[in-house]
Amino acid sequence: MTQSGKSNHAFTRDTSDYAARTERLVPGLYDVYRMAGVLLAECVSPSGRVLVLGAGGGLELNAFLEMQPGWHFDGIDPSAEMLNQARVTLGDHSQRVSFTQGYIDDAPDGPFDGATCLLTLHFLPQDERLHTLQQIARRLRSGAPLVVMHHSVPEGADRDMWLRRNAAMMISHGMPRQQAAQSVETFNTRLPILAPQQDQALLAAAGFTDIQLFYAAFTFKGWVGYRS
């Protein structure tokens, strides 16, 4: 992360049809949100406060709000347009969300009872990713859970195999073959995807323990860890 806490990565999200596109490309997307809610609820009290990093669009916030009517959320995202989409998605429920446009260094200090960072960390190079995880940890109470999910692919020949499988899944959802094939090149050149072992090591280095895999679907992996 830069000193200002703002990533310099060039890969940006197209906000025009984010919800529909993400649902097509991430296997079991809404079940991931439900699983994240279940994992948080094991530790977060009925009146808890949860940090949601990468909250633009409001998809996970909407699921969490429906599951936990007593929780309050702090949603952080660098895109004003995505945050506006989140407000529209949430409707009246947005009253239980405090939105901040920015990055992790712009987030409130907390302390929070839990946190999520879904479909976000794969945009960040390794050093920025570690900084982000450390800053999430700094804002959590001891023992609080962090749930993450993003692209995480082994190195070597297996990497290309899994990326091709991911492209095949995109084709099965109606994406043109040429566009799906281009996604493999995009992932290889523009997304700093790490191997699962590296992702787990960064979580541990940032101060999380009892790190457990809860979700795996082609190139996507999800973990839960707890603030030491």
mmCIF file of N, CA, C and O in Angstrom, residues 54-134:
data_model
loop_
_atom_site.group_PDB
_atom_site.id
_atom_site.type_symbol
_atom_site.label_atom_id
_atom_site.label_comp_id
_atom_site.label_asym_id
_atom_site.label_seq_id
_atom_site.Cartn_x
_atom_site.Cartn_y
_atom_site.Cartn_z
ATOM 1 N N GLY A 54 -14.331 -3.090 0.693
ATOM 2 C CA GLY A 54 -14.756 -3.423 -0.664
ATOM 3 C C GLY A 54 -16.259 -3.572 -0.726
ATOM 4 O O GLY A 54 -16.781 -4.502 -1.342
ATOM 5 N N ALA A 55 -16.963 -2.621 -0.100
ATOM 6 C CA ALA A 55 -18.415 -2.741 0.081
ATOM 7 C C ALA A 55 -19.215 -2.223 -1.089
ATOM 8 O O ALA A 55 -20.447 -2.313 -1.082
ATOM 9 N N GLY A 56 -18.559 -1.680 -2.119
ATOM 10 C CA GLY A 56 -19.274 -1.108 -3.246
ATOM 11 C C GLY A 56 -20.193 -2.103 -3.927
ATOM 12 O O GLY A 56 -19.837 -3.265 -4.121
ATOM 13 N N GLY A 57 -21.365 -1.654 -4.301
ATOM 14 C CA GLY A 57 -22.374 -2.530 -4.889
ATOM 15 C C GLY A 57 -23.369 -3.021 -3.861
ATOM 16 O O GLY A 57 -24.541 -3.212 -4.161
ATOM 17 N N GLY A 58 -22.912 -3.265 -2.634
ATOM 18 C CA GLY A 58 -23.798 -3.602 -1.532
ATOM 19 C C GLY A 58 -24.299 -5.025 -1.498
ATOM 20 O O GLY A 58 -25.185 -5.349 -0.697
ATOM 21 N N LEU A 59 -23.719 -5.925 -2.307
ATOM 22 C CA LEU A 59 -24.262 -7.283 -2.379
ATOM 23 C C LEU A 59 -24.097 -8.027 -1.064
ATOM 24 O O LEU A 59 -25.053 -8.614 -0.540
ATOM 25 N N GLU A 60 -22.870 -8.048 -0.514
ATOM 26 C CA GLU A 60 -22.682 -8.755 0.752
ATOM 27 C C GLU A 60 -23.365 -8.022 1.900
ATOM 28 O O GLU A 60 -23.924 -8.652 2.803
ATOM 29 N N LEU A 61 -23.356 -6.687 1.860
ATOM 30 C CA LEU A 61 -24.042 -5.941 2.911
ATOM 31 C C LEU A 61 -25.526 -6.298 2.947
ATOM 32 O O LEU A 61 -26.104 -6.464 4.031
ATOM 33 N N ASN A 62 -26.135 -6.418 1.799
ATOM 34 C CA ASN A 62 -27.553 -6.742 1.745
ATOM 35 C C ASN A 62 -27.826 -8.104 2.384
ATOM 36 O O ASN A 62 -28.788 -8.264 3.153
ATOM 37 N N ALA A 63 -26.976 -9.084 2.096
ATOM 38 C CA ALA A 63 -27.145 -10.410 2.695
ATOM 39 C C ALA A 63 -26.956 -10.357 4.208
ATOM 40 O O ALA A 63 -27.736 -10.937 4.968
ATOM 41 N N PHE A 64 -25.912 -9.645 4.667
ATOM 42 C CA PHE A 64 -25.644 -9.564 6.107
ATOM 43 C C PHE A 64 -26.778 -8.845 6.843
ATOM 44 O O PHE A 64 -27.171 -9.245 7.944
ATOM 45 N N LEU A 65 -27.282 -7.773 6.262
ATOM 46 C CA LEU A 65 -28.353 -7.015 6.903
ATOM 47 C C LEU A 65 -29.606 -7.853 7.071
ATOM 48 O O LEU A 65 -30.313 -7.747 8.087
ATOM 49 N N GLU A 66 -29.901 -8.686 6.082
ATOM 50 C CA GLU A 66 -31.066 -9.563 6.189
ATOM 51 C C GLU A 66 -30.860 -10.631 7.257
ATOM 52 O O GLU A 66 -31.805 -11.013 7.963
ATOM 53 N N MET A 67 -29.617 -11.115 7.393
ATOM 54 C CA MET A 67 -29.332 -12.179 8.351
ATOM 55 C C MET A 67 -29.274 -11.680 9.790
ATOM 56 O O MET A 67 -29.629 -12.416 10.713
ATOM 57 N N GLN A 68 -28.812 -10.435 9.968
ATOM 58 C CA GLN A 68 -28.558 -9.926 11.317
ATOM 59 C C GLN A 68 -29.174 -8.539 11.485
ATOM 60 O O GLN A 68 -28.530 -7.519 11.226
ATOM 61 N N PRO A 69 -30.410 -8.461 11.947
ATOM 62 C CA PRO A 69 -31.101 -7.167 12.034
ATOM 63 C C PRO A 69 -30.529 -6.226 13.088
ATOM 64 O O PRO A 69 -30.864 -5.034 13.088
ATOM 65 N N GLY A 70 -29.650 -6.725 13.980
ATOM 66 C CA GLY A 70 -29.101 -5.870 15.025
ATOM 67 C C GLY A 70 -27.691 -5.379 14.768
ATOM 68 O O GLY A 70 -27.156 -4.574 15.550
ATOM 69 N N TRP A 71 -27.059 -5.832 13.689
ATOM 70 C CA TRP A 71 -25.678 -5.414 13.419
ATOM 71 C C TRP A 71 -25.629 -4.047 12.757
ATOM 72 O O TRP A 71 -26.528 -3.658 12.012
ATOM 73 N N HIS A 72 -24.526 -3.326 13.016
ATOM 74 C CA HIS A 72 -24.221 -2.093 12.290
ATOM 75 C C HIS A 72 -22.960 -2.341 11.472
ATOM 76 O O HIS A 72 -22.055 -3.060 11.911
ATOM 77 N N PHE A 73 -22.908 -1.739 10.292
ATOM 78 C CA PHE A 73 -21.803 -1.984 9.372
ATOM 79 C C PHE A 73 -21.119 -0.686 8.976
ATOM 80 O O PHE A 73 -21.762 0.366 8.851
ATOM 81 N N ASP A 74 -19.804 -0.781 8.795
ATOM 82 C CA ASP A 74 -19.020 0.290 8.192
ATOM 83 C C ASP A 74 -18.531 -0.220 6.844
ATOM 84 O O ASP A 74 -17.725 -1.161 6.784
ATOM 85 N N GLY A 75 -19.043 0.359 5.752
ATOM 86 C CA GLY A 75 -18.691 -0.072 4.408
ATOM 87 C C GLY A 75 -17.678 0.860 3.781
ATOM 88 O O GLY A 75 -17.906 2.070 3.699
ATOM 89 N N ILE A 76 -16.545 0.307 3.326
ATOM 90 C CA ILE A 76 -15.452 1.092 2.763
ATOM 91 C C ILE A 76 -15.256 0.693 1.303
ATOM 92 O O ILE A 76 -15.186 -0.498 0.984
ATOM 93 N N ASP A 77 -15.139 1.674 0.407
ATOM 94 C CA ASP A 77 -14.863 1.394 -0.994
ATOM 95 C C ASP A 77 -14.297 2.654 -1.635
ATOM 96 O O ASP A 77 -14.743 3.766 -1.314
ATOM 97 N N PRO A 78 -13.318 2.505 -2.560
ATOM 98 C CA PRO A 78 -12.739 3.699 -3.190
ATOM 99 C C PRO A 78 -13.622 4.348 -4.240
ATOM 100 O O PRO A 78 -13.374 5.486 -4.635
ATOM 101 N N SER A 79 -14.662 3.649 -4.702
ATOM 102 C CA SER A 79 -15.476 4.145 -5.804
ATOM 103 C C SER A 79 -16.761 4.783 -5.295
ATOM 104 O O SER A 79 -17.614 4.110 -4.702
ATOM 105 N N ALA A 80 -16.930 6.075 -5.565
ATOM 106 C CA ALA A 80 -18.164 6.758 -5.182
ATOM 107 C C ALA A 80 -19.362 6.161 -5.914
ATOM 108 O O ALA A 80 -20.454 6.018 -5.338
ATOM 109 N N GLU A 81 -19.174 5.799 -7.183
ATOM 110 C CA GLU A 81 -20.270 5.215 -7.951
ATOM 111 C C GLU A 81 -20.711 3.888 -7.365
ATOM 112 O O GLU A 81 -21.913 3.591 -7.274
ATOM 113 N N MET A 82 -19.734 3.047 -6.956
ATOM 114 C CA MET A 82 -20.085 1.753 -6.365
ATOM 115 C C MET A 82 -20.798 1.937 -5.022
ATOM 116 O O MET A 82 -21.725 1.193 -4.690
ATOM 117 N N LEU A 83 -20.379 2.915 -4.243
ATOM 118 C CA LEU A 83 -21.066 3.179 -2.972
ATOM 119 C C LEU A 83 -22.487 3.670 -3.209
ATOM 120 O O LEU A 83 -23.410 3.313 -2.462
ATOM 121 N N ASN A 84 -22.683 4.466 -4.241
ATOM 122 C CA ASN A 84 -24.041 4.899 -4.572
ATOM 123 C C ASN A 84 -24.899 3.704 -4.980
ATOM 124 O O ASN A 84 -26.083 3.623 -4.624
ATOM 125 N N GLN A 85 -24.312 2.765 -5.718
ATOM 126 C CA GLN A 85 -25.041 1.550 -6.061
ATOM 127 C C GLN A 85 -25.416 0.772 -4.803
ATOM 128 O O GLN A 85 -26.502 0.203 -4.709
ATOM 129 N N ALA A 86 -24.501 0.745 -3.829
ATOM 130 C CA ALA A 86 -24.783 0.042 -2.579
ATOM 131 C C ALA A 86 -25.976 0.678 -1.867
ATOM 132 O O ALA A 86 -26.852 -0.031 -1.352
ATOM 133 N N ARG A 87 -26.032 1.987 -1.836
ATOM 134 C CA ARG A 87 -27.161 2.675 -1.184
ATOM 135 C C ARG A 87 -28.473 2.326 -1.864
ATOM 136 O O ARG A 87 -29.495 2.111 -1.197
ATOM 137 N N VAL A 88 -28.459 2.261 -3.196
ATOM 138 C CA VAL A 88 -29.666 1.898 -3.929
ATOM 139 C C VAL A 88 -30.054 0.450 -3.632
ATOM 140 O O VAL A 88 -31.222 0.127 -3.391
ATOM 141 N N THR A 89 -29.057 -0.443 -3.642
ATOM 142 C CA THR A 89 -29.309 -1.858 -3.368
ATOM 143 C C THR A 89 -29.917 -2.060 -1.984
ATOM 144 O O THR A 89 -30.848 -2.868 -1.808
ATOM 145 N N LEU A 90 -29.422 -1.326 -1.001
ATOM 146 C CA LEU A 90 -29.846 -1.536 0.385
ATOM 147 C C LEU A 90 -31.146 -0.833 0.726
ATOM 148 O O LEU A 90 -31.843 -1.252 1.654
ATOM 149 N N GLY A 91 -31.477 0.238 0.023
ATOM 150 C CA GLY A 91 -32.706 0.959 0.321
ATOM 151 C C GLY A 91 -32.724 1.453 1.757
ATOM 152 O O GLY A 91 -31.753 2.023 2.256
ATOM 153 N N ASP A 92 -33.839 1.218 2.454
ATOM 154 C CA ASP A 92 -33.977 1.688 3.835
ATOM 155 C C ASP A 92 -32.959 1.054 4.766
ATOM 156 O O ASP A 92 -32.613 1.626 5.808
ATOM 157 N N HIS A 93 -32.458 -0.147 4.418
ATOM 158 C CA HIS A 93 -31.475 -0.807 5.273
ATOM 159 C C HIS A 93 -30.158 -0.040 5.341
ATOM 160 O O HIS A 93 -29.347 -0.277 6.239
ATOM 161 N N SER A 94 -29.931 0.879 4.401
ATOM 162 C CA SER A 94 -28.675 1.631 4.399
ATOM 163 C C SER A 94 -28.523 2.491 5.655
ATOM 164 O O SER A 94 -27.420 2.971 5.954
ATOM 165 N N GLN A 95 -29.591 2.689 6.405
ATOM 166 C CA GLN A 95 -29.508 3.446 7.652
ATOM 167 C C GLN A 95 -28.620 2.749 8.678
ATOM 168 O O GLN A 95 -28.119 3.388 9.613
ATOM 169 N N ARG A 96 -28.428 1.452 8.514
ATOM 170 C CA ARG A 96 -27.563 0.708 9.435
ATOM 171 C C ARG A 96 -26.134 0.574 8.926
ATOM 172 O O ARG A 96 -25.335 -0.186 9.476
ATOM 173 N N VAL A 97 -25.812 1.330 7.890
ATOM 174 C CA VAL A 97 -24.474 1.279 7.304
ATOM 175 C C VAL A 97 -23.868 2.678 7.284
ATOM 176 O O VAL A 97 -24.519 3.633 6.847
ATOM 177 N N SER A 98 -22.630 2.789 7.764
ATOM 178 C CA SER A 98 -21.864 4.023 7.633
ATOM 179 C C SER A 98 -20.881 3.829 6.490
ATOM 180 O O SER A 98 -20.032 2.932 6.551
ATOM 181 N N PHE A 99 -20.994 4.630 5.442
ATOM 182 C CA PHE A 99 -20.162 4.474 4.258
ATOM 183 C C PHE A 99 -18.968 5.425 4.297
ATOM 184 O O PHE A 99 -19.103 6.582 4.703
ATOM 185 N N THR A 100 -17.817 4.928 3.851
ATOM 186 C CA THR A 100 -16.618 5.742 3.712
ATOM 187 C C THR A 100 -16.031 5.499 2.336
ATOM 188 O O THR A 100 -15.752 4.344 1.975
ATOM 189 N N GLN A 101 -15.843 6.551 1.564
ATOM 190 C CA GLN A 101 -15.156 6.416 0.283
ATOM 191 C C GLN A 101 -13.663 6.466 0.534
ATOM 192 O O GLN A 101 -13.140 7.444 1.059
ATOM 193 N N GLY A 102 -12.961 5.400 0.191
ATOM 194 C CA GLY A 102 -11.525 5.353 0.417
ATOM 195 C C GLY A 102 -11.024 3.936 0.533
ATOM 196 O O GLY A 102 -11.641 2.989 0.031
ATOM 197 N N TYR A 103 -9.907 3.808 1.217
ATOM 198 C CA TYR A 103 -9.208 2.541 1.371
ATOM 199 C C TYR A 103 -9.111 2.210 2.851
ATOM 200 O O TYR A 103 -9.666 2.922 3.698
ATOM 201 N N ILE A 104 -8.412 1.148 3.186
ATOM 202 C CA ILE A 104 -8.396 0.699 4.573
ATOM 203 C C ILE A 104 -7.855 1.766 5.515
ATOM 204 O O ILE A 104 -8.324 1.914 6.639
ATOM 205 N N ASP A 105 -6.879 2.556 5.067
ATOM 206 C CA ASP A 105 -6.336 3.599 5.938
ATOM 207 C C ASP A 105 -7.341 4.709 6.214
ATOM 208 O O ASP A 105 -7.146 5.507 7.140
ATOM 209 N N ASP A 106 -8.402 4.775 5.413
ATOM 210 C CA ASP A 106 -9.452 5.770 5.621
ATOM 211 C C ASP A 106 -10.575 5.243 6.505
ATOM 212 O O ASP A 106 -11.486 6.005 6.866
ATOM 213 N N ALA A 107 -10.521 3.968 6.853
ATOM 214 C CA ALA A 107 -11.595 3.361 7.635
ATOM 215 C C ALA A 107 -11.548 3.836 9.078
ATOM 216 O O ALA A 107 -10.482 4.186 9.596
ATOM 217 N N PRO A 108 -12.696 3.847 9.760
ATOM 218 C CA PRO A 108 -12.702 4.172 11.189
ATOM 219 C C PRO A 108 -11.814 3.208 11.967
ATOM 220 O O PRO A 108 -11.562 2.079 11.537
ATOM 221 N N ASP A 109 -11.359 3.649 13.123
ATOM 222 C CA ASP A 109 -10.441 2.835 13.932
ATOM 223 C C ASP A 109 -11.130 1.673 14.628
ATOM 224 O O ASP A 109 -10.469 0.747 15.089
ATOM 225 N N GLY A 110 -12.444 1.709 14.716
ATOM 226 C CA GLY A 110 -13.140 0.628 15.412
ATOM 227 C C GLY A 110 -13.163 0.884 16.919
ATOM 228 O O GLY A 110 -13.269 2.025 17.338
ATOM 229 N N PRO A 111 -13.034 -0.164 17.743
ATOM 230 C CA PRO A 111 -12.771 -1.554 17.345
ATOM 231 C C PRO A 111 -14.018 -2.243 16.803
ATOM 232 O O PRO A 111 -15.120 -2.013 17.275
ATOM 233 N N PHE A 112 -13.789 -3.108 15.819
ATOM 234 C CA PHE A 112 -14.871 -3.855 15.192
ATOM 235 C C PHE A 112 -14.937 -5.268 15.765
ATOM 236 O O PHE A 112 -13.932 -5.827 16.216
ATOM 237 N N ASP A 113 -16.124 -5.840 15.690
ATOM 238 C CA ASP A 113 -16.349 -7.201 16.196
ATOM 239 C C ASP A 113 -16.100 -8.259 15.121
ATOM 240 O O ASP A 113 -16.069 -9.451 15.424
ATOM 241 N N GLY A 114 -15.946 -7.835 13.874
ATOM 242 C CA GLY A 114 -15.678 -8.740 12.770
ATOM 243 C C GLY A 114 -15.459 -7.931 11.507
ATOM 244 O O GLY A 114 -15.718 -6.721 11.470
ATOM 245 N N ALA A 115 -14.973 -8.589 10.460
ATOM 246 C CA ALA A 115 -14.698 -7.896 9.204
ATOM 247 C C ALA A 115 -14.777 -8.874 8.044
ATOM 248 O O ALA A 115 -14.562 -10.081 8.202
ATOM 249 N N THR A 116 -15.071 -8.326 6.866
ATOM 250 C CA THR A 116 -15.013 -9.100 5.630
ATOM 251 C C THR A 116 -14.256 -8.307 4.576
ATOM 252 O O THR A 116 -14.241 -7.079 4.592
ATOM 253 N N CYS A 117 -13.648 -9.047 3.669
ATOM 254 C CA CYS A 117 -12.970 -8.450 2.515
ATOM 255 C C CYS A 117 -13.129 -9.446 1.369
ATOM 256 O O CYS A 117 -12.318 -10.354 1.205
ATOM 257 N N LEU A 118 -14.185 -9.287 0.603
ATOM 258 C CA LEU A 118 -14.568 -10.268 -0.405
ATOM 259 C C LEU A 118 -14.342 -9.708 -1.812
ATOM 260 O O LEU A 118 -14.721 -8.578 -2.111
ATOM 261 N N LEU A 119 -13.711 -10.524 -2.663
ATOM 262 C CA LEU A 119 -13.453 -10.168 -4.059
ATOM 263 C C LEU A 119 -12.680 -8.862 -4.181
ATOM 264 O O LEU A 119 -12.931 -8.057 -5.085
ATOM 265 N N THR A 120 -11.722 -8.666 -3.296
ATOM 266 C CA THR A 120 -10.984 -7.400 -3.243
ATOM 267 C C THR A 120 -9.471 -7.591 -3.211
ATOM 268 O O THR A 120 -8.734 -6.924 -3.947
ATOM 269 N N LEU A 121 -8.973 -8.504 -2.385
ATOM 270 C CA LEU A 121 -7.528 -8.595 -2.168
ATOM 271 C C LEU A 121 -6.760 -8.986 -3.419
ATOM 272 O O LEU A 121 -5.574 -8.664 -3.549
ATOM 273 N N HIS A 122 -7.398 -9.678 -4.371
ATOM 274 C CA HIS A 122 -6.656 -10.073 -5.573
ATOM 275 C C HIS A 122 -6.284 -8.881 -6.451
ATOM 276 O O HIS A 122 -5.526 -9.036 -7.403
ATOM 277 N N PHE A 123 -6.797 -7.696 -6.165
ATOM 278 C CA PHE A 123 -6.382 -6.500 -6.885
ATOM 279 C C PHE A 123 -5.066 -5.924 -6.364
ATOM 280 O O PHE A 123 -4.462 -5.065 -7.014
ATOM 281 N N LEU A 124 -4.627 -6.374 -5.179
ATOM 282 C CA LEU A 124 -3.500 -5.736 -4.501
ATOM 283 C C LEU A 124 -2.221 -6.551 -4.609
ATOM 284 O O LEU A 124 -2.226 -7.755 -4.346
ATOM 285 N N PRO A 125 -1.094 -5.912 -4.946
ATOM 286 C CA PRO A 125 0.206 -6.588 -4.874
ATOM 287 C C PRO A 125 0.481 -7.045 -3.448
ATOM 288 O O PRO A 125 -0.148 -6.582 -2.481
ATOM 289 N N GLN A 126 1.449 -7.936 -3.296
ATOM 290 C CA GLN A 126 1.672 -8.611 -2.021
ATOM 291 C C GLN A 126 1.925 -7.638 -0.874
ATOM 292 O O GLN A 126 1.380 -7.811 0.217
ATOM 293 N N ASP A 127 2.765 -6.616 -1.090
ATOM 294 C CA ASP A 127 3.064 -5.709 0.013
ATOM 295 C C ASP A 127 1.843 -4.897 0.411
ATOM 296 O O ASP A 127 1.586 -4.673 1.606
ATOM 297 N N GLU A 128 1.055 -4.462 -0.560
ATOM 298 C CA GLU A 128 -0.167 -3.728 -0.257
ATOM 299 C C GLU A 128 -1.201 -4.627 0.413
ATOM 300 O O GLU A 128 -1.955 -4.200 1.295
ATOM 301 N N ARG A 129 -1.211 -5.884 0.000
ATOM 302 C CA ARG A 129 -2.151 -6.835 0.595
ATOM 303 C C ARG A 129 -1.833 -7.052 2.071
ATOM 304 O O ARG A 129 -2.733 -7.073 2.917
ATOM 305 N N LEU A 130 -0.556 -7.208 2.380
ATOM 306 C CA LEU A 130 -0.161 -7.378 3.774
ATOM 307 C C LEU A 130 -0.522 -6.142 4.585
ATOM 308 O O LEU A 130 -1.050 -6.257 5.700
ATOM 309 N N HIS A 131 -0.238 -4.965 4.038
ATOM 310 C CA HIS A 131 -0.586 -3.731 4.747
ATOM 311 C C HIS A 131 -2.089 -3.671 5.020
ATOM 312 O O HIS A 131 -2.520 -3.322 6.132
ATOM 313 N N THR A 132 -2.891 -4.019 4.027
ATOM 314 C CA THR A 132 -4.343 -3.994 4.192
ATOM 315 C C THR A 132 -4.784 -4.951 5.292
ATOM 316 O O THR A 132 -5.594 -4.589 6.160
ATOM 317 N N LEU A 133 -4.258 -6.159 5.278
ATOM 318 C CA LEU A 133 -4.620 -7.136 6.311
ATOM 319 C C LEU A 133 -4.168 -6.666 7.689
ATOM 320 O O LEU A 133 -4.885 -6.856 8.685
ATOM 321 N N GLN A 134 -2.997 -6.088 7.791
ATOM 322 C CA GLN A 134 -2.519 -5.575 9.070
ATOM 323 C C GLN A 134 -3.418 -4.460 9.595
ATOM 324 O O GLN A 134 -3.702 -4.396 10.794
#
